Amino acid sequence: MASSSGPPSPVGAPPSRDGTAAGNLPVQSGHADLNHLVYADQVTDPRGHAAFLLVLALAVAARVAVIAAYRPALLYHGDSPAYLDQAARRLWAGDWRPSGYPMFLRLLGAPDHLTRLVIAQHTLSLLAGVALYATSRRLFERCGPAAAARGRGGWPAALVAAPALLAPWVLDLGQFVLADSLFGTLALGGVLALAWPGGPSTRRFALAGLLLGASVTVRTVGYGPIAVGALGAVLLVVGHRRRAGDDGRRPPRLARPPRLARPPRLARPPRLARLAAGTPVIAFVLAAAAPVVAYSAWSASQGQGFTATAHSGFFLYGRVAPFADCARLPEDPELRSLCDPRPVGERGSPVTYLWPDDSLLRQGNDLVPPGREELAGDFAHRVIREQPWMMISSTARYLGGYFLPVRYETALTSRAGTWELPRADTNRLPGGQPHATDGYFTVEERNGQLAGALAAWSPVSYPAMPLVGLGLLGGVLAGAVGWARGRPGPGPLFWLTAGAGMSTLLLSSLTSGFDYRYLGSVIGLLAPGALLGAFGLARVLRAGPGGGIDVTDEGENP
């Protein structure tokens, strides 16, 4: 006879008060079980990834074409020879450029095997694009199993990953013996490790910190993505704790595949729970600091000081020299010897003050005379204090120039064509022209037919940049509207990709100047961020009050 409490609950019945059904299996309604099975079939079925597989096939074909068109690699004079020389001879922490990339070259045997190098760089950027698709796909599938089964997660994720795989600047920099392709891959990898949907994970955050920290040893503008990543790590942990409660654990979800229930966890004391919740942030900070501190210690051991940026004053001098007002400088002959007496409108670009032997800095010497570099750093800081508005306005112009629909090229910028897939063997200019002192590319062997087709693809970059800017602004607007209406915003993947990309451009504009080389290294962050921002804005505006998709967190905290 049945007890007064009623018949026992069958497996799959609604949960009892303690959250479990008979048989000690997690509860799944029949509808949720069916949706989960359809969802799992959609994720494992290659047809669910058809859009991305098409993009991936085009990306692989494009890279094969680039490798075949420019053999063995594109060289940029004068960074590429310096990188190769350091990799082949003696690694040195005090070089004008961070030595992380020469270490990478030596690891690959690149001085003697340039084809191996460019294949490695293209492969890394390809893998980063695949990781971006996987992260975006999981984010879009938060719409629910039924929505994923209808294929709504596949094509938006493929669209987000497409710029990181097919952008002309990504293809071009991958063929150069330059640090920029590796830097972009490290920055994107670090961002994706942080933004992967799920609760904060100590291992994942440590990986993110290590990748972003390593990017600083490759390009010093990597300090921007590190700062964004650190802020993002803190906000992700704080947001997870607010949703999970004081014990740091999320409430059980109802729509999980059937599995044996685990014994309940013992609640942590509040103090231990707070400490455990902060572990991922600590892991990120320590992992990010490890390569930077190690590099700085190496620099100190060679007498260059405990720093990863041994020549920051040198480059900052080149940044301010084109607009410095000599009349505002102290009556110091040594200091004023660095100030260009010509009117501002007749002055050259930053590189004209740094590298030529006849520059004010070098005074006819091949090397910078002793004491002149320190004097140049003092000069730069004095000019910034006296003319802050010039620094701010010129930085704003440079940042705006990146988002114009046409080439932004003036007497103060580098040549845009250097960073386009080329039709010629070199773009070196004869002496006497405004950009004659700029760097230039060369290639040893060029396939004219392939190079012509690839060069025709490069100009599409510029008309797309206003759309990238609008998408980034749309994401910021989505965050503001979502906050005001109590709806989820564009999600951490948007904020991290957009923040890492824009911080890189901001740092380079402040400390160096305008160069499409910097944009090319982070277009794989900015363009996907713009697409995520546009999707986020559309979702926020379309959703009802309190609606939308919460893409900020998922899963359990490992």
Coordinates of C-alpha atoms in Angstrom, one line a residue:
M1 CA 0.0 0.0 0.0
A2 CA 1.2 3.4 -0.8
S3 CA 2.2 5.6 2.0
S4 CA 0.2 8.7 2.9
S5 CA 2.9 10.8 1.2
G6 CA 2.0 9.4 -2.2
P7 CA 3.8 7.1 -4.6
P8 CA 7.6 7.4 -5.0
S9 CA 8.8 9.8 -7.7
P10 CA 10.1 8.2 -10.9
V11 CA 13.3 9.1 -12.5
G12 CA 12.9 12.4 -14.4
A13 CA 10.0 13.6 -12.2
P14 CA 10.0 17.1 -10.8
P15 CA 12.4 17.6 -7.9
S16 CA 11.6 17.3 -4.3
R17 CA 12.4 20.0 -1.8
D18 CA 16.0 19.0 -1.5
G19 CA 16.4 19.5 -5.3
T20 CA 16.8 15.8 -6.2
A21 CA 14.4 13.2 -7.7
A22 CA 14.1 9.5 -6.9
G23 CA 17.1 7.6 -8.1
N24 CA 19.5 10.5 -7.1
L25 CA 19.6 11.9 -10.6
P26 CA 19.4 15.6 -11.5
V27 CA 16.0 16.6 -12.7
Q28 CA 15.3 17.2 -16.3
S29 CA 11.8 17.7 -17.7
G30 CA 10.9 15.8 -20.8
H31 CA 11.0 19.0 -22.9
A32 CA 14.4 20.0 -21.5
D33 CA 15.8 16.5 -22.1
L34 CA 14.7 16.7 -25.7
N35 CA 16.1 20.2 -26.2
H36 CA 19.4 19.1 -24.7
L37 CA 19.7 16.1 -27.1
V38 CA 18.9 18.3 -30.1
Y39 CA 21.4 20.8 -28.9
A40 CA 24.2 18.2 -28.4
D41 CA 23.5 16.8 -31.9
Q42 CA 23.7 20.4 -33.4
V43 CA 27.1 21.1 -31.7
T44 CA 28.7 17.8 -32.8
D45 CA 27.1 17.8 -36.3
P46 CA 29.6 19.4 -38.8
R47 CA 26.6 20.9 -40.6
G48 CA 26.1 23.1 -37.5
H49 CA 29.5 24.7 -38.3
A50 CA 29.0 25.1 -42.0
A51 CA 29.4 28.9 -42.0
F52 CA 32.6 28.7 -40.0
L53 CA 34.0 25.9 -42.0
L54 CA 33.6 28.0 -45.1
V55 CA 35.4 30.9 -43.4
L56 CA 38.1 28.6 -42.2
A57 CA 38.7 27.1 -45.7
L58 CA 39.0 30.7 -47.1
A59 CA 41.4 31.6 -44.3
V60 CA 43.6 28.6 -45.0
A61 CA 43.6 29.2 -48.7
A62 CA 44.5 32.9 -48.2
R63 CA 47.4 32.0 -46.0
V64 CA 48.7 29.4 -48.5
A65 CA 48.4 32.1 -51.2
V66 CA 50.3 34.7 -49.2
I67 CA 53.1 32.2 -48.3
A68 CA 53.4 31.3 -52.0
A69 CA 53.2 34.9 -53.2
Y70 CA 56.0 36.4 -51.1
R71 CA 58.9 34.0 -50.5
P72 CA 60.5 33.4 -48.2
A73 CA 59.1 36.3 -46.1
L74 CA 58.5 40.1 -46.2
L75 CA 61.2 42.1 -44.5
Y76 CA 60.7 45.5 -43.0
H77 CA 63.8 47.8 -42.9
G78 CA 64.8 48.5 -40.4
D79 CA 63.1 46.3 -37.7
S80 CA 63.4 42.9 -39.5
P81 CA 67.2 42.8 -39.9
A82 CA 67.7 43.9 -36.3
Y83 CA 65.4 41.1 -35.1
L84 CA 67.2 38.5 -37.2
D85 CA 70.6 39.8 -36.2
Q86 CA 69.8 39.6 -32.5
A87 CA 68.3 36.1 -32.9
A88 CA 71.4 34.8 -34.8
R89 CA 74.1 36.5 -32.7
R90 CA 73.3 37.5 -29.1
L91 CA 70.1 38.1 -27.3
W92 CA 70.2 41.5 -25.6
A93 CA 67.6 42.9 -23.2
G94 CA 68.6 46.5 -23.9
D95 CA 67.9 46.6 -27.6
W96 CA 65.6 49.3 -29.1
R97 CA 62.9 46.7 -29.4
P98 CA 61.9 44.1 -26.8
S99 CA 63.8 40.8 -27.2
G100 CA 60.8 38.5 -26.8
Y101 CA 60.4 38.2 -30.6
P102 CA 64.1 37.4 -31.3
M103 CA 63.7 34.6 -28.7
F104 CA 60.7 33.3 -30.7
L105 CA 62.8 33.5 -33.9
R106 CA 65.7 31.6 -32.3
L107 CA 63.2 28.9 -31.0
L108 CA 62.0 28.4 -34.6
G109 CA 65.5 28.6 -36.1
A110 CA 64.1 31.5 -38.1
P111 CA 67.3 33.2 -39.2
D112 CA 68.0 30.2 -41.4
H113 CA 64.3 29.1 -42.0
L114 CA 62.1 32.1 -42.7
T115 CA 59.5 30.0 -44.4
R116 CA 59.1 28.0 -41.2
L117 CA 58.7 31.3 -39.3
V118 CA 55.8 32.6 -41.4
I119 CA 54.1 29.3 -41.5
A120 CA 54.2 29.3 -37.7
Q121 CA 52.9 32.9 -37.5
H122 CA 50.0 32.1 -39.9
T123 CA 49.2 28.9 -38.0
L124 CA 49.0 30.7 -34.7
S125 CA 46.7 33.4 -36.1
L126 CA 44.6 30.7 -37.6
L127 CA 44.3 28.9 -34.2
A128 CA 43.4 32.2 -32.5
G129 CA 40.6 32.6 -35.0
V130 CA 39.3 29.1 -34.3
A131 CA 39.4 29.8 -30.5
L132 CA 37.5 33.1 -31.1
Y133 CA 34.8 31.2 -33.0
A134 CA 34.5 28.6 -30.3
T135 CA 34.2 31.3 -27.6
S136 CA 31.7 33.3 -29.6
R137 CA 29.7 30.1 -30.5
R138 CA 29.3 29.2 -26.9
L139 CA 28.3 32.7 -26.1
F140 CA 25.6 32.9 -28.8
E141 CA 24.3 29.5 -27.8
R142 CA 23.4 30.9 -24.4
C143 CA 20.2 31.9 -26.2
G144 CA 19.1 28.4 -25.2
P145 CA 19.3 24.8 -26.5
A146 CA 16.2 25.2 -28.8
A147 CA 17.7 28.4 -30.4
A148 CA 21.1 26.7 -30.9
A149 CA 19.3 23.7 -32.5
R150 CA 17.8 26.1 -35.0
G151 CA 21.3 27.2 -35.9
R152 CA 21.3 30.6 -34.4
G153 CA 24.7 30.2 -32.8
G154 CA 26.7 29.2 -35.9
W155 CA 26.6 32.0 -38.4
P156 CA 26.9 34.9 -35.9
A157 CA 30.0 33.3 -34.3
A158 CA 31.5 32.6 -37.8
L159 CA 30.9 36.3 -38.6
V160 CA 32.7 37.4 -35.4
A161 CA 35.7 35.2 -36.2
A162 CA 36.0 36.2 -39.8
P163 CA 38.0 39.4 -39.4
A164 CA 40.6 37.7 -37.2
L165 CA 41.0 35.1 -40.0
L166 CA 40.6 37.1 -43.2
A167 CA 41.5 40.7 -42.5
P168 CA 44.2 41.9 -45.0
W169 CA 46.3 43.3 -42.3
V170 CA 46.3 40.0 -40.4
L171 CA 47.5 38.2 -43.6
D172 CA 50.1 40.8 -44.3
L173 CA 51.7 41.0 -40.9
G174 CA 51.8 37.2 -40.7
Q175 CA 54.2 37.2 -43.6
F176 CA 56.5 39.8 -42.1
V177 CA 59.5 39.1 -39.9
L178 CA 58.0 41.4 -37.3
A179 CA 56.7 41.0 -33.8
D180 CA 53.2 42.3 -34.5
S181 CA 51.6 39.1 -35.7
L182 CA 52.8 37.3 -32.6
F183 CA 51.8 40.2 -30.4
G184 CA 48.2 40.1 -31.8
T185 CA 47.9 36.4 -31.3
L186 CA 49.1 36.6 -27.7
A187 CA 46.7 39.5 -26.9
L188 CA 43.7 37.7 -28.5
G189 CA 44.6 34.4 -26.8
G190 CA 44.8 36.1 -23.4
V191 CA 41.5 37.9 -23.9
L192 CA 39.7 34.7 -25.0
A193 CA 41.1 32.8 -22.0
L194 CA 39.5 35.4 -19.7
A195 CA 36.2 35.7 -21.6
W196 CA 35.4 32.0 -22.1
P197 CA 31.8 31.7 -20.8
G198 CA 31.9 30.1 -17.4
G199 CA 32.7 30.8 -13.8
P200 CA 36.1 32.2 -13.0
S201 CA 38.8 29.5 -13.3
T202 CA 42.2 29.8 -11.7
R203 CA 43.9 27.8 -14.5
R204 CA 42.1 29.8 -17.2
F205 CA 42.9 33.2 -15.6
A206 CA 46.5 32.1 -15.1
L207 CA 46.8 31.2 -18.8
A208 CA 45.3 34.6 -19.7
G209 CA 47.8 36.4 -17.5
L210 CA 50.7 34.5 -18.9
L211 CA 49.8 35.2 -22.5
L212 CA 49.2 38.9 -21.9
G213 CA 52.4 39.2 -19.9
A214 CA 54.3 37.6 -22.6
S215 CA 52.9 40.1 -25.1
V216 CA 54.8 42.9 -23.2
T217 CA 58.1 41.2 -23.9
V218 CA 57.2 41.3 -27.6
R219 CA 55.7 44.8 -27.9
T220 CA 55.6 47.2 -25.0
V221 CA 52.2 48.5 -26.0
G222 CA 51.1 45.2 -24.4
Y223 CA 50.8 47.0 -21.1
G224 CA 47.4 48.3 -22.3
P225 CA 45.8 44.8 -22.8
I226 CA 47.3 43.7 -19.4
A227 CA 45.6 46.6 -17.7
V228 CA 42.3 45.8 -19.4
G229 CA 42.7 42.1 -18.6
A230 CA 43.4 42.8 -14.9
L231 CA 40.3 45.0 -14.6
G232 CA 38.3 42.4 -16.5
A233 CA 39.4 39.6 -14.2
V234 CA 38.4 41.6 -11.1
L235 CA 35.0 42.5 -12.6
L236 CA 34.3 38.9 -13.7
V237 CA 35.0 37.5 -10.2
V238 CA 32.9 40.2 -8.5
G239 CA 30.0 39.7 -10.9
H240 CA 30.2 35.9 -10.4
R241 CA 30.1 36.3 -6.6
R242 CA 27.1 38.6 -6.8
R243 CA 25.2 36.1 -8.8
A244 CA 26.3 33.1 -6.9
G245 CA 25.9 34.3 -3.3
D246 CA 28.3 34.6 -0.4
D247 CA 29.5 31.0 -0.6
G248 CA 30.9 31.5 -4.1
R249 CA 28.8 28.6 -5.6
R250 CA 26.1 29.0 -8.2
P251 CA 22.6 27.5 -7.5
P252 CA 22.0 24.3 -9.4
R253 CA 20.6 24.5 -12.9
L254 CA 17.7 22.4 -14.0
A255 CA 18.6 21.8 -17.7
R256 CA 21.7 19.7 -17.4
P257 CA 22.3 16.2 -19.0
P258 CA 21.5 13.3 -16.6
R259 CA 24.4 12.2 -14.4
L260 CA 25.0 10.8 -11.0
A261 CA 24.5 13.4 -8.3
R262 CA 27.6 14.5 -6.4
P263 CA 27.4 14.7 -2.6
P264 CA 26.6 18.2 -1.4
R265 CA 29.6 20.5 -0.7
L266 CA 30.1 21.8 2.8
A267 CA 29.6 25.5 2.9
R268 CA 32.8 27.5 3.3
P269 CA 33.3 30.0 6.1
P270 CA 32.7 33.5 4.6
R271 CA 36.3 34.6 5.0
L272 CA 37.6 31.5 3.2
A273 CA 34.9 31.9 0.5
R274 CA 36.0 35.4 -0.2
L275 CA 39.7 34.3 -0.3
A276 CA 38.9 31.4 -2.6
A277 CA 36.8 33.7 -4.9
G278 CA 39.8 36.0 -5.3
T279 CA 42.2 33.2 -6.3
P280 CA 41.6 33.5 -10.1
V281 CA 42.5 37.2 -9.9
I282 CA 45.7 36.5 -7.9
A283 CA 46.6 33.8 -10.5
F284 CA 46.1 36.3 -13.3
V285 CA 48.3 38.9 -11.7
L286 CA 51.1 36.5 -10.8
A287 CA 51.1 34.9 -14.2
A288 CA 51.1 38.3 -16.0
A289 CA 53.9 39.5 -13.8
A290 CA 56.1 36.5 -14.3
P291 CA 57.4 37.2 -17.9
V292 CA 57.5 41.0 -17.3
V293 CA 59.5 40.6 -14.0
A294 CA 61.8 38.0 -15.5
Y295 CA 62.5 40.2 -18.6
S296 CA 63.1 43.2 -16.3
A297 CA 65.5 41.3 -14.1
W298 CA 67.4 40.2 -17.3
S299 CA 67.6 43.8 -18.3
A300 CA 68.9 44.8 -14.9
S301 CA 71.5 42.1 -15.1
Q302 CA 72.8 43.7 -18.3
G303 CA 73.0 47.2 -16.8
Q304 CA 69.8 48.6 -18.5
G305 CA 67.7 49.0 -15.4
F306 CA 64.8 46.9 -14.1
T307 CA 62.4 47.6 -17.0
A308 CA 61.0 46.0 -20.1
T309 CA 61.1 49.4 -21.9
A310 CA 64.7 50.5 -21.8
H311 CA 64.3 53.3 -24.4
S312 CA 60.9 54.8 -23.6
G313 CA 62.4 58.4 -23.4
F314 CA 64.0 57.9 -26.8
F315 CA 60.7 57.1 -28.6
L316 CA 58.8 59.7 -26.6
Y317 CA 61.2 62.4 -27.9
G318 CA 60.4 61.5 -31.4
R319 CA 56.7 61.7 -30.6
V320 CA 56.8 65.3 -29.2
A321 CA 59.6 66.8 -31.4
P322 CA 57.2 67.6 -34.3
F323 CA 55.2 70.1 -32.2
A324 CA 57.6 71.2 -29.5
D325 CA 57.6 75.0 -28.9
C326 CA 61.2 75.9 -28.4
A327 CA 60.3 79.2 -26.7
R328 CA 58.7 77.4 -23.8
L329 CA 61.8 75.4 -22.9
P330 CA 64.3 76.6 -20.2
E331 CA 67.4 78.5 -21.3
D332 CA 69.5 75.4 -21.4
P333 CA 71.7 75.1 -24.6
E334 CA 71.9 71.3 -24.3
L335 CA 68.1 70.9 -24.0
R336 CA 67.4 73.4 -26.7
S337 CA 69.8 71.7 -29.1
L338 CA 67.1 69.0 -29.4
C339 CA 64.4 71.4 -30.5
D340 CA 63.7 71.8 -34.2
P341 CA 63.9 75.6 -35.0
R342 CA 61.7 75.2 -38.1
P343 CA 58.0 76.2 -37.9
V344 CA 55.7 73.3 -36.9
G345 CA 54.2 73.0 -40.3
E346 CA 57.6 72.3 -41.9
R347 CA 58.7 69.6 -39.5
G348 CA 59.0 65.9 -40.3
S349 CA 57.5 62.8 -38.8
P350 CA 58.8 61.2 -35.5
V351 CA 61.2 58.9 -37.2
T352 CA 63.1 61.8 -38.8
Y353 CA 64.1 62.8 -35.3
L354 CA 65.3 59.4 -34.2
W355 CA 67.1 57.3 -36.8
P356 CA 69.0 59.5 -39.3
D357 CA 72.6 60.3 -38.5
D358 CA 72.1 64.0 -39.2
S359 CA 69.2 64.2 -36.7
L360 CA 69.3 66.7 -33.8
L361 CA 69.5 63.7 -31.5
R362 CA 72.5 61.9 -33.1
Q363 CA 74.4 65.0 -34.3
G364 CA 76.1 63.3 -37.2
N365 CA 76.8 60.1 -35.3
D366 CA 75.8 56.6 -36.2
L367 CA 75.0 55.9 -32.5
V368 CA 73.3 58.3 -30.1
P369 CA 76.0 60.1 -28.2
P370 CA 76.3 59.3 -24.5
G371 CA 73.9 61.3 -22.4
R372 CA 71.8 62.4 -25.3
E373 CA 69.1 59.8 -24.9
E374 CA 68.5 60.7 -21.2
L375 CA 68.4 64.4 -22.3
A376 CA 65.8 63.5 -24.9
G377 CA 63.7 61.9 -22.3
D378 CA 63.9 65.0 -20.2
F379 CA 63.0 67.1 -23.2
A380 CA 59.9 65.0 -23.9
H381 CA 58.6 65.3 -20.4
R382 CA 59.1 69.0 -20.3
V383 CA 57.3 69.5 -23.6
I384 CA 54.3 67.4 -22.4
R385 CA 54.1 69.4 -19.2
E386 CA 54.2 72.7 -21.2
Q387 CA 52.0 71.6 -24.1
P388 CA 49.5 69.0 -22.7
W389 CA 46.8 70.1 -25.2
M390 CA 49.0 69.4 -28.2
M391 CA 49.7 66.0 -26.8
I392 CA 46.0 65.3 -26.3
S393 CA 44.8 66.7 -29.6
S394 CA 47.4 65.0 -31.7
T395 CA 46.6 61.7 -29.9
A396 CA 42.9 62.2 -30.7
R397 CA 43.7 62.9 -34.3
Y398 CA 45.8 59.7 -34.6
L399 CA 43.0 57.6 -33.0
G400 CA 40.4 59.1 -35.2
G401 CA 42.6 58.5 -38.3
Y402 CA 42.4 54.7 -37.7
F403 CA 38.6 54.8 -38.3
L404 CA 38.6 56.9 -41.5
P405 CA 37.2 55.1 -44.6
V406 CA 40.4 56.1 -46.6
R407 CA 44.1 56.0 -45.9
Y408 CA 45.1 58.4 -43.2
E409 CA 48.6 59.6 -44.3
T410 CA 50.3 62.9 -43.6
A411 CA 53.8 64.2 -43.2
L412 CA 53.6 63.0 -39.5
T413 CA 52.4 59.5 -40.1
S414 CA 54.0 56.4 -41.6
R415 CA 53.1 55.2 -45.1
A416 CA 49.9 53.1 -45.2
G417 CA 51.1 51.2 -48.2
T418 CA 53.9 49.5 -46.3
W419 CA 51.3 47.4 -44.4
E420 CA 49.2 46.4 -47.5
L421 CA 49.8 43.1 -49.3
P422 CA 52.2 44.4 -52.0
R423 CA 52.3 44.2 -55.8
A424 CA 56.0 45.2 -56.0
D425 CA 59.3 43.9 -54.6
T426 CA 59.9 47.0 -52.4
N427 CA 58.4 50.4 -51.6
R428 CA 61.7 52.2 -50.8
L429 CA 61.7 55.9 -51.7
P430 CA 64.6 57.9 -53.1
G431 CA 66.2 60.5 -50.9
G432 CA 64.7 63.9 -50.6
Q433 CA 61.0 62.8 -50.5
P434 CA 59.0 63.5 -47.4
H435 CA 58.8 59.8 -46.3
A436 CA 62.3 58.8 -47.5
T437 CA 63.5 58.1 -44.0
D438 CA 60.5 55.8 -43.3
G439 CA 60.9 52.1 -43.1
Y440 CA 60.2 50.1 -46.2
F441 CA 59.6 46.5 -47.1
T442 CA 61.4 44.1 -49.4
V443 CA 60.7 40.6 -50.7
E444 CA 63.3 38.3 -52.2
E445 CA 60.9 36.4 -54.6
R446 CA 57.4 37.5 -55.6
N447 CA 54.7 35.6 -57.5
G448 CA 53.2 38.4 -59.6
Q449 CA 49.9 36.8 -60.3
L450 CA 49.2 35.8 -56.7
A451 CA 50.5 39.1 -55.4
G452 CA 48.2 41.0 -57.7
A453 CA 45.2 39.2 -56.5
L454 CA 46.1 39.6 -52.9
A455 CA 46.9 43.3 -53.3
A456 CA 43.4 43.8 -54.7
W457 CA 42.1 42.5 -51.3
S458 CA 44.0 45.0 -49.2
P459 CA 42.0 48.2 -49.9
V460 CA 38.8 46.7 -48.4
S461 CA 40.3 47.4 -45.0
Y462 CA 39.8 51.1 -45.0
P463 CA 36.0 51.4 -45.9
A464 CA 35.3 48.9 -43.2
M465 CA 36.9 50.9 -40.4
P466 CA 34.1 53.4 -39.9
L467 CA 31.8 50.4 -39.4
V468 CA 34.3 49.0 -36.8
G469 CA 34.1 52.3 -35.0
L470 CA 30.3 52.4 -35.0
G471 CA 30.2 48.8 -33.8
L472 CA 32.4 49.7 -30.9
L473 CA 30.3 52.7 -30.0
G474 CA 27.2 50.5 -30.3
G475 CA 28.6 48.1 -27.8
V476 CA 29.3 50.9 -25.3
L477 CA 25.7 52.2 -25.9
A478 CA 24.4 48.7 -25.4
G479 CA 26.2 48.6 -22.0
A480 CA 24.7 51.9 -21.0
V481 CA 21.2 51.1 -22.2
G482 CA 21.4 47.6 -20.6
W483 CA 22.5 49.1 -17.3
A484 CA 19.7 51.8 -17.3
R485 CA 17.0 49.2 -18.2
G486 CA 18.2 46.4 -16.0
R487 CA 19.2 44.2 -19.0
P488 CA 22.4 42.3 -19.7
G489 CA 24.9 44.3 -21.8
P490 CA 27.1 43.1 -24.6
G491 CA 29.1 40.8 -22.3
P492 CA 32.7 40.5 -21.3
L493 CA 34.0 39.2 -24.6
F494 CA 33.0 42.6 -26.1
W495 CA 34.5 44.7 -23.4
L496 CA 37.8 42.7 -23.3
T497 CA 38.3 42.6 -27.1
A498 CA 37.4 46.2 -27.6
G499 CA 39.3 47.4 -24.5
A500 CA 42.5 45.4 -25.4
G501 CA 42.5 46.7 -28.9
M502 CA 41.7 50.3 -28.1
S503 CA 44.2 50.4 -25.3
T504 CA 46.9 49.3 -27.7
L505 CA 46.0 52.0 -30.2
L506 CA 45.9 54.6 -27.4
L507 CA 49.3 53.7 -26.0
S508 CA 50.9 53.7 -29.4
S509 CA 49.3 57.0 -30.3
L510 CA 50.6 58.5 -27.0
T511 CA 54.1 57.2 -27.1
S512 CA 55.0 56.7 -30.7
G513 CA 52.6 58.2 -33.3
F514 CA 50.3 56.9 -36.0
D515 CA 51.2 53.7 -37.8
Y516 CA 48.8 51.2 -39.4
R517 CA 51.1 48.5 -38.2
Y518 CA 49.6 48.9 -34.7
L519 CA 46.1 48.7 -36.1
G520 CA 47.0 45.6 -38.0
S521 CA 48.2 43.8 -34.9
V522 CA 44.9 44.3 -33.1
I523 CA 42.3 44.3 -35.9
G524 CA 41.6 40.7 -34.8
L525 CA 40.4 42.2 -31.5
L526 CA 38.7 45.4 -32.7
A527 CA 36.6 44.0 -35.6
P528 CA 35.2 41.1 -33.6
G529 CA 34.5 43.5 -30.8
A530 CA 32.6 45.7 -33.1
L531 CA 30.4 42.9 -34.3
L532 CA 29.8 41.8 -30.7
G533 CA 28.9 45.4 -29.9
A534 CA 26.4 45.6 -32.8
F535 CA 24.8 42.2 -31.8
G536 CA 24.7 43.4 -28.2
L537 CA 22.9 46.6 -29.1
A538 CA 20.4 44.9 -31.2
R539 CA 19.6 42.4 -28.4
V540 CA 19.3 45.1 -25.8
L541 CA 17.0 47.2 -27.9
R542 CA 14.9 44.2 -29.0
A543 CA 14.4 42.6 -25.6
G544 CA 11.5 43.4 -23.3
P545 CA 12.0 44.9 -19.8
G546 CA 14.4 42.7 -17.9
G547 CA 14.9 40.6 -21.0
G548 CA 18.0 39.8 -23.0
I549 CA 20.5 37.1 -22.7
D550 CA 22.9 37.0 -19.7
V551 CA 26.2 36.1 -21.3
T552 CA 28.3 37.2 -18.4
D553 CA 28.7 33.9 -16.7
E554 CA 28.0 30.2 -17.1
G555 CA 28.8 26.9 -15.5
E556 CA 30.4 26.1 -12.2
N557 CA 33.5 27.5 -10.7
P558 CA 36.1 24.7 -11.1

